Amino acid sequence: MTLEALTVELDVLQIEAEKAFAGAADADALELARVEYLGAKSGRLRSAQKGLGAVQGPDKPAAGKRFNAAKQAVEAAFTAAQARIASLTAARPAGPMFDRTLPGIRPRVGHLHPLTQTIEELKDIMGRLGFTVASGPEIEDEWHNFEALNIPAAHPARDPLENFYLTTARHVGESLRDSQRGSESPDRGKPLLLRSQTSTVQIRVMETQQPPVRIISLGRVYRPDTADATHYPMFHQIEGLLVDRQVTMADLKSVLRLFASSFLGGDVHIRFRPSFFPFTEPSVEVDMSWHDTKTGAGRWIEMGGAGMVDPNVLRAVGYDPEVFSGFAFGLGVERVCARRHNVGDIREFYRNDVRFLEQF
Ligand code: FA5
């Protein structure tokens, strides 16, 4: 081999090696290039070194010098590429981007709406007093919402302006009362409405069950009331009904007092004010009082209505009022819940503002 031939070979080798190392995109590509140019057994530099041994005579020192220069240049190109790829890898680590030293993001855990919490708690308290939960439909007929509750056709409570009558739906005559009466339903085609009180469930239960009856019913009711701090057009009531032999007003008051102190705390007082409901006689408004935390004064708030089940209602469902008596009550769940949590406006429960709701 001549010095010129070796020089040309080394020139080409150096250029190609520098290009290969500079172009290696990752550690794998760089390793392939290293084996090709710097491989100990069959790398191209190693082959060139063999050619060096074939250069004879006075050219030998110059050939050795040229070989060493090429070797250093190729090794330097490799080292530079190694550093470049190492810095790339440090900036963008392989595998998923996960830094376990970063502070975590606490997952948002939802919880039940305060009204739902209240409903569950009321069921629990009344369950401990021996009342089981009954339910009825929100779309009702006039029999269950009015007539059986001793609210006759001419009664102002039946005014279409006081109720949400449904203009399209009509009774199809499928109620239990209808089936008990035979195939021809007297209610077929009669108007339906969104129930305005949970007292409807009293009737539905008594129609299908003989005394003793001891139930509560919780659910939505609808009235065209203007929304304000204590009213909403859709709200919830808890209805209680106990029918047995020798039930008295004293039983009613005892149950409501136990109920109030369990739910609102021991310092709550209840009072009955004489009132009127067509389905109870005598009837009362139930007020509850507590100490206003701001003024320290006691305040009475109306929570619902109650009374002894009217004999006409007992008769309407086939009970003998000479044998059985009972009490019933109906309280507004929004008002009870607002009282419990010191919320001044029941509309807050329906604004769906998470900042408000997550406090409960
Ligand atoms: C009744 O609905 C009777 N059915 C209660 C009853 C049951 C009496 C059994 C006797 C025997 P009243 O219309 O007063 O009664 O409503 C009862 C409670 O519901 C009220 O005291 C109040 O707490 C709540 N309430 C009434 N209207 C609204 C409304 N628009 N928004 C929120 N709560 C209301």
Short mmCIF file of C-alpha atoms and ligand atoms in Angstrom, two decimals:
data_model
loop_
_atom_site.label_atom_id
_atom_site.label_comp_id
_atom_site.label_asym_id
_atom_site.label_seq_id
_atom_site.Cartn_x
_atom_site.Cartn_y
_atom_site.Cartn_z
CA MET A 1 0.00 0.00 0.00
CA THR A 2 1.27 3.49 -0.85
CA LEU A 3 1.12 6.52 1.43
CA GLU A 4 -1.23 8.23 -1.03
CA ALA A 5 -3.64 5.34 -1.11
CA LEU A 6 -3.67 5.16 2.69
CA THR A 7 -4.16 8.92 2.98
CA VAL A 8 -7.13 8.83 0.61
CA GLU A 9 -8.67 5.90 2.50
CA LEU A 10 -8.25 7.70 5.85
CA ASP A 11 -9.62 10.99 4.47
CA VAL A 12 -12.78 9.23 3.25
CA LEU A 13 -13.10 7.21 6.44
CA GLN A 14 -12.77 10.31 8.64
CA ILE A 15 -15.38 12.29 6.70
CA GLU A 16 -17.88 9.42 6.67
CA ALA A 17 -17.32 8.61 10.35
CA GLU A 18 -17.82 12.25 11.42
CA LYS A 19 -21.00 12.37 9.34
CA ALA A 20 -22.33 9.11 10.78
CA PHE A 21 -21.66 10.14 14.40
CA ALA A 22 -23.13 13.61 13.94
CA GLY A 23 -26.23 12.15 12.29
CA ALA A 24 -26.93 9.48 14.95
CA ALA A 25 -30.34 10.35 16.41
CA ASP A 26 -30.19 8.13 19.48
CA ALA A 27 -27.96 5.81 21.48
CA ASP A 28 -28.77 2.78 19.29
CA ALA A 29 -27.82 4.54 16.04
CA LEU A 30 -24.63 5.82 17.66
CA GLU A 31 -23.67 2.30 18.76
CA LEU A 32 -24.14 0.97 15.22
CA ALA A 33 -21.87 3.71 13.88
CA ARG A 34 -19.29 3.06 16.61
CA VAL A 35 -19.09 -0.65 15.69
CA GLU A 36 -18.72 0.26 11.99
CA TYR A 37 -15.88 2.76 12.43
CA LEU A 38 -14.27 2.03 15.80
CA GLY A 39 -15.06 -1.69 16.23
CA ALA A 40 -12.04 -3.51 17.69
CA LYS A 41 -12.22 -6.52 15.37
CA SER A 42 -13.58 -5.40 12.05
CA GLY A 43 -14.13 -1.65 12.37
CA ARG A 44 -13.04 0.41 9.38
CA LEU A 45 -10.31 2.13 11.39
CA ARG A 46 -8.96 -1.26 12.41
CA SER A 47 -8.82 -2.31 8.70
CA ALA A 48 -7.02 0.93 7.85
CA GLN A 49 -4.48 0.17 10.59
CA LYS A 50 -3.75 -3.14 8.85
CA GLY A 51 -3.06 -1.17 5.62
CA LEU A 52 -0.64 0.97 7.62
CA GLY A 53 1.58 -2.08 8.18
CA ALA A 54 1.87 -2.48 4.40
CA VAL A 55 3.39 1.00 3.82
CA GLN A 56 7.09 0.57 3.29
CA GLY A 57 10.28 2.58 3.71
CA PRO A 58 10.57 6.31 4.33
CA ASP A 59 6.77 6.89 4.03
CA LYS A 60 6.12 4.84 7.15
CA PRO A 61 6.41 7.70 9.76
CA ALA A 62 4.17 9.99 7.69
CA ALA A 63 1.63 7.19 7.28
CA GLY A 64 1.67 6.55 11.06
CA LYS A 65 1.14 10.24 11.73
CA ARG A 66 -1.77 10.44 9.31
CA PHE A 67 -3.36 7.34 10.80
CA ASN A 68 -3.10 8.72 14.36
CA ALA A 69 -4.63 12.05 13.27
CA ALA A 70 -7.56 10.22 11.62
CA LYS A 71 -8.04 7.99 14.67
CA GLN A 72 -8.13 10.98 17.03
CA ALA A 73 -10.60 12.86 14.81
CA VAL A 74 -12.93 9.85 14.56
CA GLU A 75 -12.77 9.22 18.32
CA ALA A 76 -13.44 12.91 19.05
CA ALA A 77 -16.48 12.85 16.74
CA PHE A 78 -17.74 9.79 18.60
CA THR A 79 -17.25 11.41 22.05
CA ALA A 80 -19.05 14.57 20.92
CA ALA A 81 -21.98 12.53 19.60
CA GLN A 82 -22.12 10.57 22.86
CA ALA A 83 -22.36 13.81 24.89
CA ARG A 84 -25.02 15.22 22.54
CA ILE A 85 -27.21 12.12 22.85
CA ALA A 86 -26.74 11.98 26.65
CA SER A 87 -27.96 15.58 26.99
CA LEU A 88 -30.96 14.82 24.74
CA THR A 89 -31.89 11.82 26.87
CA ALA A 90 -31.63 13.83 30.09
CA ALA A 91 -33.97 16.53 28.78
CA ARG A 92 -36.56 14.09 27.44
CA PRO A 93 -36.44 10.90 29.48
CA ALA A 94 -37.47 7.70 27.80
CA GLY A 95 -40.67 6.06 29.01
CA PRO A 96 -43.77 7.76 30.45
CA MET A 97 -43.41 11.36 31.67
CA PHE A 98 -43.97 10.84 35.37
CA ASP A 99 -42.33 12.81 38.10
CA ARG A 100 -43.11 11.21 41.42
CA THR A 101 -41.65 14.14 43.33
CA LEU A 102 -44.39 16.50 42.13
CA PRO A 103 -47.22 17.19 44.64
CA GLY A 104 -50.33 15.11 43.88
CA ILE A 105 -53.71 16.42 42.71
CA ARG A 106 -56.33 15.53 45.30
CA PRO A 107 -59.28 13.86 43.54
CA ARG A 108 -62.61 15.64 44.02
CA VAL A 109 -64.87 13.31 45.92
CA GLY A 110 -68.57 14.02 45.50
CA HIS A 111 -71.17 13.53 48.20
CA LEU A 112 -74.92 13.46 48.55
CA HIS A 113 -76.91 16.67 48.16
CA PRO A 114 -77.87 18.15 51.57
CA LEU A 115 -81.55 17.48 50.87
CA THR A 116 -80.81 13.84 50.08
CA GLN A 117 -78.72 13.60 53.25
CA THR A 118 -81.66 15.08 55.19
CA ILE A 119 -84.12 12.63 53.62
CA GLU A 120 -81.88 9.68 54.49
CA GLU A 121 -81.48 10.92 58.06
CA LEU A 122 -85.22 11.49 58.49
CA LYS A 123 -85.90 7.96 57.27
CA ASP A 124 -83.37 6.69 59.76
CA ILE A 125 -84.87 8.59 62.72
CA MET A 126 -88.43 7.61 61.89
CA GLY A 127 -87.31 4.03 61.21
CA ARG A 128 -86.05 3.87 64.79
CA LEU A 129 -89.52 4.99 65.93
CA GLY A 130 -91.01 2.05 64.05
CA PHE A 131 -92.18 3.79 60.84
CA THR A 132 -91.55 2.08 57.50
CA VAL A 133 -91.11 3.96 54.23
CA ALA A 134 -93.94 4.02 51.68
CA SER A 135 -93.98 5.78 48.33
CA GLY A 136 -96.48 6.91 45.75
CA PRO A 137 -96.49 8.42 42.27
CA GLU A 138 -95.71 12.10 41.61
CA ILE A 139 -98.39 12.20 38.91
CA GLU A 140 -101.65 11.76 40.79
CA ASP A 141 -105.37 11.58 40.19
CA GLU A 142 -107.87 13.82 41.91
CA TRP A 143 -109.14 10.99 44.10
CA HIS A 144 -105.81 10.53 45.92
CA ASN A 145 -104.75 14.19 45.89
CA PHE A 146 -108.16 15.60 46.93
CA GLU A 147 -111.35 13.58 47.20
CA ALA A 148 -110.19 10.79 49.50
CA LEU A 149 -108.51 13.49 51.60
CA ASN A 150 -111.90 15.11 52.17
CA ILE A 151 -111.22 17.95 49.73
CA PRO A 152 -114.45 18.17 47.71
CA ALA A 153 -114.76 19.48 44.15
CA ALA A 154 -115.66 23.04 45.14
CA HIS A 155 -112.74 23.40 47.57
CA PRO A 156 -110.38 26.31 46.72
CA ALA A 157 -107.34 24.00 47.13
CA ARG A 158 -108.44 22.33 43.87
CA ASP A 159 -108.30 25.57 41.88
CA PRO A 160 -106.27 24.98 38.68
CA LEU A 161 -104.28 28.08 39.59
CA GLU A 162 -103.18 26.41 42.83
CA ASN A 163 -102.04 23.18 41.17
CA PHE A 164 -100.06 21.81 38.25
CA TYR A 165 -102.74 20.00 36.27
CA LEU A 166 -101.47 18.05 33.29
CA THR A 167 -103.32 19.02 30.16
CA THR A 168 -102.35 16.02 28.02
CA ALA A 169 -102.30 13.11 30.48
CA ARG A 170 -105.57 11.50 31.47
CA HIS A 171 -106.24 8.70 33.91
CA VAL A 172 -106.19 5.32 32.20
CA GLY A 173 -107.94 3.57 35.10
CA GLU A 174 -105.20 1.31 36.36
CA SER A 175 -105.17 2.11 40.08
CA LEU A 176 -105.73 -0.54 42.72
CA ARG A 177 -108.95 1.13 43.75
CA ASP A 178 -110.17 0.79 40.18
CA SER A 179 -109.24 -2.86 39.91
CA GLN A 180 -110.96 -3.55 43.23
CA ARG A 181 -114.10 -1.95 41.87
CA GLY A 182 -114.22 -4.05 38.72
CA SER A 183 -113.39 -3.59 35.08
CA GLU A 184 -115.14 -0.27 34.47
CA SER A 185 -112.97 2.48 35.97
CA PRO A 186 -114.86 5.60 37.06
CA ASP A 187 -111.53 7.51 36.93
CA ARG A 188 -110.83 6.76 33.25
CA GLY A 189 -110.37 10.01 31.38
CA LYS A 190 -110.26 12.13 34.54
CA PRO A 191 -107.58 14.78 34.89
CA LEU A 192 -104.17 14.14 36.42
CA LEU A 193 -101.92 16.56 38.25
CA LEU A 194 -98.50 16.74 39.85
CA ARG A 195 -99.21 15.89 43.48
CA SER A 196 -99.33 18.95 45.71
CA GLN A 197 -98.70 17.05 48.95
CA THR A 198 -97.41 13.70 50.12
CA SER A 199 -100.72 13.11 51.95
CA THR A 200 -101.70 11.23 48.76
CA VAL A 201 -99.54 8.36 49.98
CA GLN A 202 -101.63 8.06 53.17
CA ILE A 203 -104.59 7.13 50.99
CA ARG A 204 -102.63 4.76 48.77
CA VAL A 205 -101.32 2.90 51.82
CA MET A 206 -104.66 2.73 53.67
CA GLU A 207 -106.42 1.52 50.52
CA THR A 208 -104.20 -1.54 50.43
CA GLN A 209 -103.43 -2.21 54.09
CA GLN A 210 -105.43 -2.82 57.25
CA PRO A 211 -104.48 -1.12 60.56
CA PRO A 212 -102.16 -0.92 62.33
CA VAL A 213 -100.45 1.41 59.85
CA ARG A 214 -97.23 3.19 60.72
CA ILE A 215 -95.57 4.70 57.67
CA ILE A 216 -93.63 7.70 56.47
CA SER A 217 -93.37 8.88 52.90
CA LEU A 218 -90.77 11.28 51.54
CA GLY A 219 -90.84 12.81 48.14
CA ARG A 220 -91.28 15.69 45.75
CA VAL A 221 -94.43 17.76 45.60
CA TYR A 222 -95.35 20.59 43.26
CA ARG A 223 -97.19 23.87 43.71
CA PRO A 224 -97.28 27.02 41.57
CA ASP A 225 -95.75 29.06 44.42
CA THR A 226 -93.42 31.94 43.68
CA ALA A 227 -89.90 31.07 44.77
CA ASP A 228 -88.70 32.99 47.83
CA ALA A 229 -86.60 32.29 50.90
CA THR A 230 -89.09 29.71 52.24
CA HIS A 231 -90.94 28.62 49.08
CA TYR A 232 -90.06 26.76 45.90
CA PRO A 233 -92.44 25.45 43.20
CA MET A 234 -91.01 21.95 43.61
CA PHE A 235 -90.11 20.89 47.13
CA HIS A 236 -90.05 17.82 49.36
CA GLN A 237 -92.32 16.73 52.15
CA ILE A 238 -92.08 14.06 54.78
CA GLU A 239 -95.45 12.59 55.60
CA GLY A 240 -96.11 10.48 58.64
CA LEU A 241 -99.20 8.35 59.31
CA LEU A 242 -100.06 6.19 62.27
CA VAL A 243 -103.45 4.45 62.49
CA ASP A 244 -104.32 2.03 65.24
CA ARG A 245 -106.76 1.67 68.13
CA GLN A 246 -106.76 4.54 70.65
CA VAL A 247 -104.22 6.81 68.96
CA THR A 248 -104.34 10.32 70.46
CA MET A 249 -102.94 13.83 69.95
CA ALA A 250 -100.49 13.08 72.78
CA ASP A 251 -98.95 10.34 70.59
CA LEU A 252 -98.64 12.82 67.74
CA LYS A 253 -96.90 15.37 69.91
CA SER A 254 -94.56 12.78 71.44
CA VAL A 255 -93.49 11.48 68.03
CA LEU A 256 -92.93 14.98 66.63
CA ARG A 257 -90.98 16.05 69.71
CA LEU A 258 -88.73 12.99 69.49
CA PHE A 259 -88.33 13.58 65.78
CA ALA A 260 -87.41 17.26 66.26
CA SER A 261 -84.92 16.67 69.05
CA SER A 262 -83.26 13.80 67.15
CA PHE A 263 -82.86 15.81 63.98
CA LEU A 264 -82.35 19.36 65.21
CA GLY A 265 -80.88 18.78 68.67
CA GLY A 266 -82.07 18.65 72.25
CA ASP A 267 -82.69 22.40 72.61
CA VAL A 268 -85.49 22.43 70.02
CA HIS A 269 -89.04 23.01 71.22
CA ILE A 270 -92.19 22.28 69.31
CA ARG A 271 -95.58 23.88 69.56
CA PHE A 272 -98.97 23.21 68.04
CA ARG A 273 -101.13 26.06 66.73
CA PRO A 274 -104.78 25.32 65.93
CA SER A 275 -105.27 25.17 62.19
CA PHE A 276 -107.39 23.54 59.52
CA PHE A 277 -106.75 20.76 57.05
CA PRO A 278 -109.72 19.00 55.40
CA PHE A 279 -108.19 15.58 56.11
CA THR A 280 -107.43 16.03 59.83
CA GLU A 281 -109.65 17.00 62.76
CA PRO A 282 -108.45 18.60 64.93
CA SER A 283 -105.65 20.10 62.84
CA VAL A 284 -102.55 21.98 63.91
CA GLU A 285 -99.62 23.84 62.45
CA VAL A 286 -96.36 22.51 63.83
CA ASP A 287 -93.82 25.15 64.79
CA MET A 288 -90.31 24.51 65.99
CA SER A 289 -88.13 26.91 67.92
CA TRP A 290 -84.41 27.16 68.48
CA HIS A 291 -82.04 29.75 69.77
CA ASP A 292 -80.98 32.28 67.16
CA THR A 293 -77.20 32.26 67.38
CA LYS A 294 -77.00 35.99 66.51
CA THR A 295 -79.61 37.44 68.86
CA GLY A 296 -79.79 34.61 71.41
CA ALA A 297 -83.58 34.91 71.22
CA GLY A 298 -85.88 32.00 70.53
CA ARG A 299 -87.73 32.01 67.19
CA TRP A 300 -90.66 29.91 66.08
CA ILE A 301 -90.70 28.60 62.51
CA GLU A 302 -93.55 26.74 60.84
CA MET A 303 -92.35 23.34 59.74
CA GLY A 304 -95.57 21.65 58.70
CA GLY A 305 -99.11 20.59 59.41
CA ALA A 306 -100.54 17.72 61.41
CA GLY A 307 -103.64 16.42 63.11
CA MET A 308 -105.87 13.46 63.86
CA VAL A 309 -106.99 11.69 60.69
CA ASP A 310 -110.50 12.90 59.83
CA PRO A 311 -113.18 10.16 60.17
CA ASN A 312 -114.25 10.94 56.58
CA VAL A 313 -110.78 9.93 55.36
CA LEU A 314 -110.90 6.69 57.37
CA ARG A 315 -114.31 5.97 55.87
CA ALA A 316 -113.07 6.74 52.32
CA VAL A 317 -110.49 3.95 52.58
CA GLY A 318 -112.85 1.51 54.28
CA TYR A 319 -111.65 1.83 57.90
CA ASP A 320 -114.18 2.03 60.73
CA PRO A 321 -113.65 5.37 62.54
CA GLU A 322 -115.42 3.97 65.59
CA VAL A 323 -112.66 1.39 65.96
CA PHE A 324 -109.58 3.10 64.59
CA SER A 325 -108.05 6.52 65.01
CA GLY A 326 -104.80 7.92 63.75
CA PHE A 327 -102.56 10.90 63.40
CA ALA A 328 -100.81 12.32 60.35
CA PHE A 329 -98.24 15.00 59.80
CA GLY A 330 -96.52 16.58 56.83
CA LEU A 331 -93.34 18.65 57.10
CA GLY A 332 -91.35 20.60 54.51
CA VAL A 333 -87.96 18.90 54.05
CA GLU A 334 -86.29 22.05 52.65
CA ARG A 335 -87.31 24.04 55.72
CA VAL A 336 -86.19 21.35 58.14
CA CYS A 337 -82.86 21.03 56.31
CA ALA A 338 -82.37 24.82 56.16
CA ARG A 339 -83.10 25.07 59.88
CA ARG A 340 -80.62 22.34 60.69
CA HIS A 341 -77.79 23.94 58.71
CA ASN A 342 -78.66 27.58 59.37
CA VAL A 343 -79.37 28.27 55.70
CA GLY A 344 -81.43 31.44 55.34
CA ASP A 345 -82.85 30.80 51.87
CA ILE A 346 -84.06 27.42 50.56
CA ARG A 347 -83.38 28.52 46.96
CA GLU A 348 -79.69 27.89 47.72
CA PHE A 349 -80.42 24.15 47.59
CA TYR A 350 -81.39 24.44 43.93
CA ARG A 351 -78.75 26.84 42.61
CA ASN A 352 -76.32 23.95 42.17
CA ASP A 353 -73.40 26.09 43.24
CA VAL A 354 -70.75 23.56 44.22
CA ARG A 355 -69.13 26.08 46.61
CA PHE A 356 -72.39 26.09 48.59
CA LEU A 357 -73.14 22.37 48.28
CA GLU A 358 -69.70 21.10 49.25
CA GLN A 359 -70.07 22.59 52.74
CA PHE A 360 -72.46 19.85 53.83
C1 FA5 B 1 -99.69 20.18 53.77
O1 FA5 B 1 -99.15 20.03 52.68
C2 FA5 B 1 -100.36 19.05 54.44
N1 FA5 B 1 -100.48 17.93 53.54
C3 FA5 B 1 -99.60 18.70 55.69
C4 FA5 B 1 -100.37 17.76 56.56
C5 FA5 B 1 -100.10 16.39 56.47
C6 FA5 B 1 -101.33 18.24 57.45
C7 FA5 B 1 -100.82 15.52 57.28
C8 FA5 B 1 -102.03 17.37 58.26
C9 FA5 B 1 -101.77 16.00 58.16
P1 FA5 B 1 -98.94 22.67 54.03
O2 FA5 B 1 -99.53 23.14 52.76
O3 FA5 B 1 -99.00 23.58 55.19
O4 FA5 B 1 -99.60 21.31 54.50
O5 FA5 B 1 -97.40 22.26 53.77
C10 FA5 B 1 -96.66 21.59 54.74
C11 FA5 B 1 -95.25 22.17 54.81
O6 FA5 B 1 -94.64 22.12 53.55
C12 FA5 B 1 -95.20 23.65 55.18
O7 FA5 B 1 -95.31 23.84 56.56
C13 FA5 B 1 -93.84 24.03 54.69
O8 FA5 B 1 -92.84 23.57 55.60
C14 FA5 B 1 -93.73 23.18 53.44
N2 FA5 B 1 -94.05 23.98 52.25
C15 FA5 B 1 -95.28 24.36 51.81
N3 FA5 B 1 -95.19 25.03 50.65
C16 FA5 B 1 -93.87 25.08 50.35
C17 FA5 B 1 -93.10 25.61 49.25
N4 FA5 B 1 -93.67 26.20 48.22
N5 FA5 B 1 -91.75 25.47 49.28
C18 FA5 B 1 -91.15 24.83 50.31
N6 FA5 B 1 -91.80 24.29 51.35
C19 FA5 B 1 -93.14 24.41 51.38
#
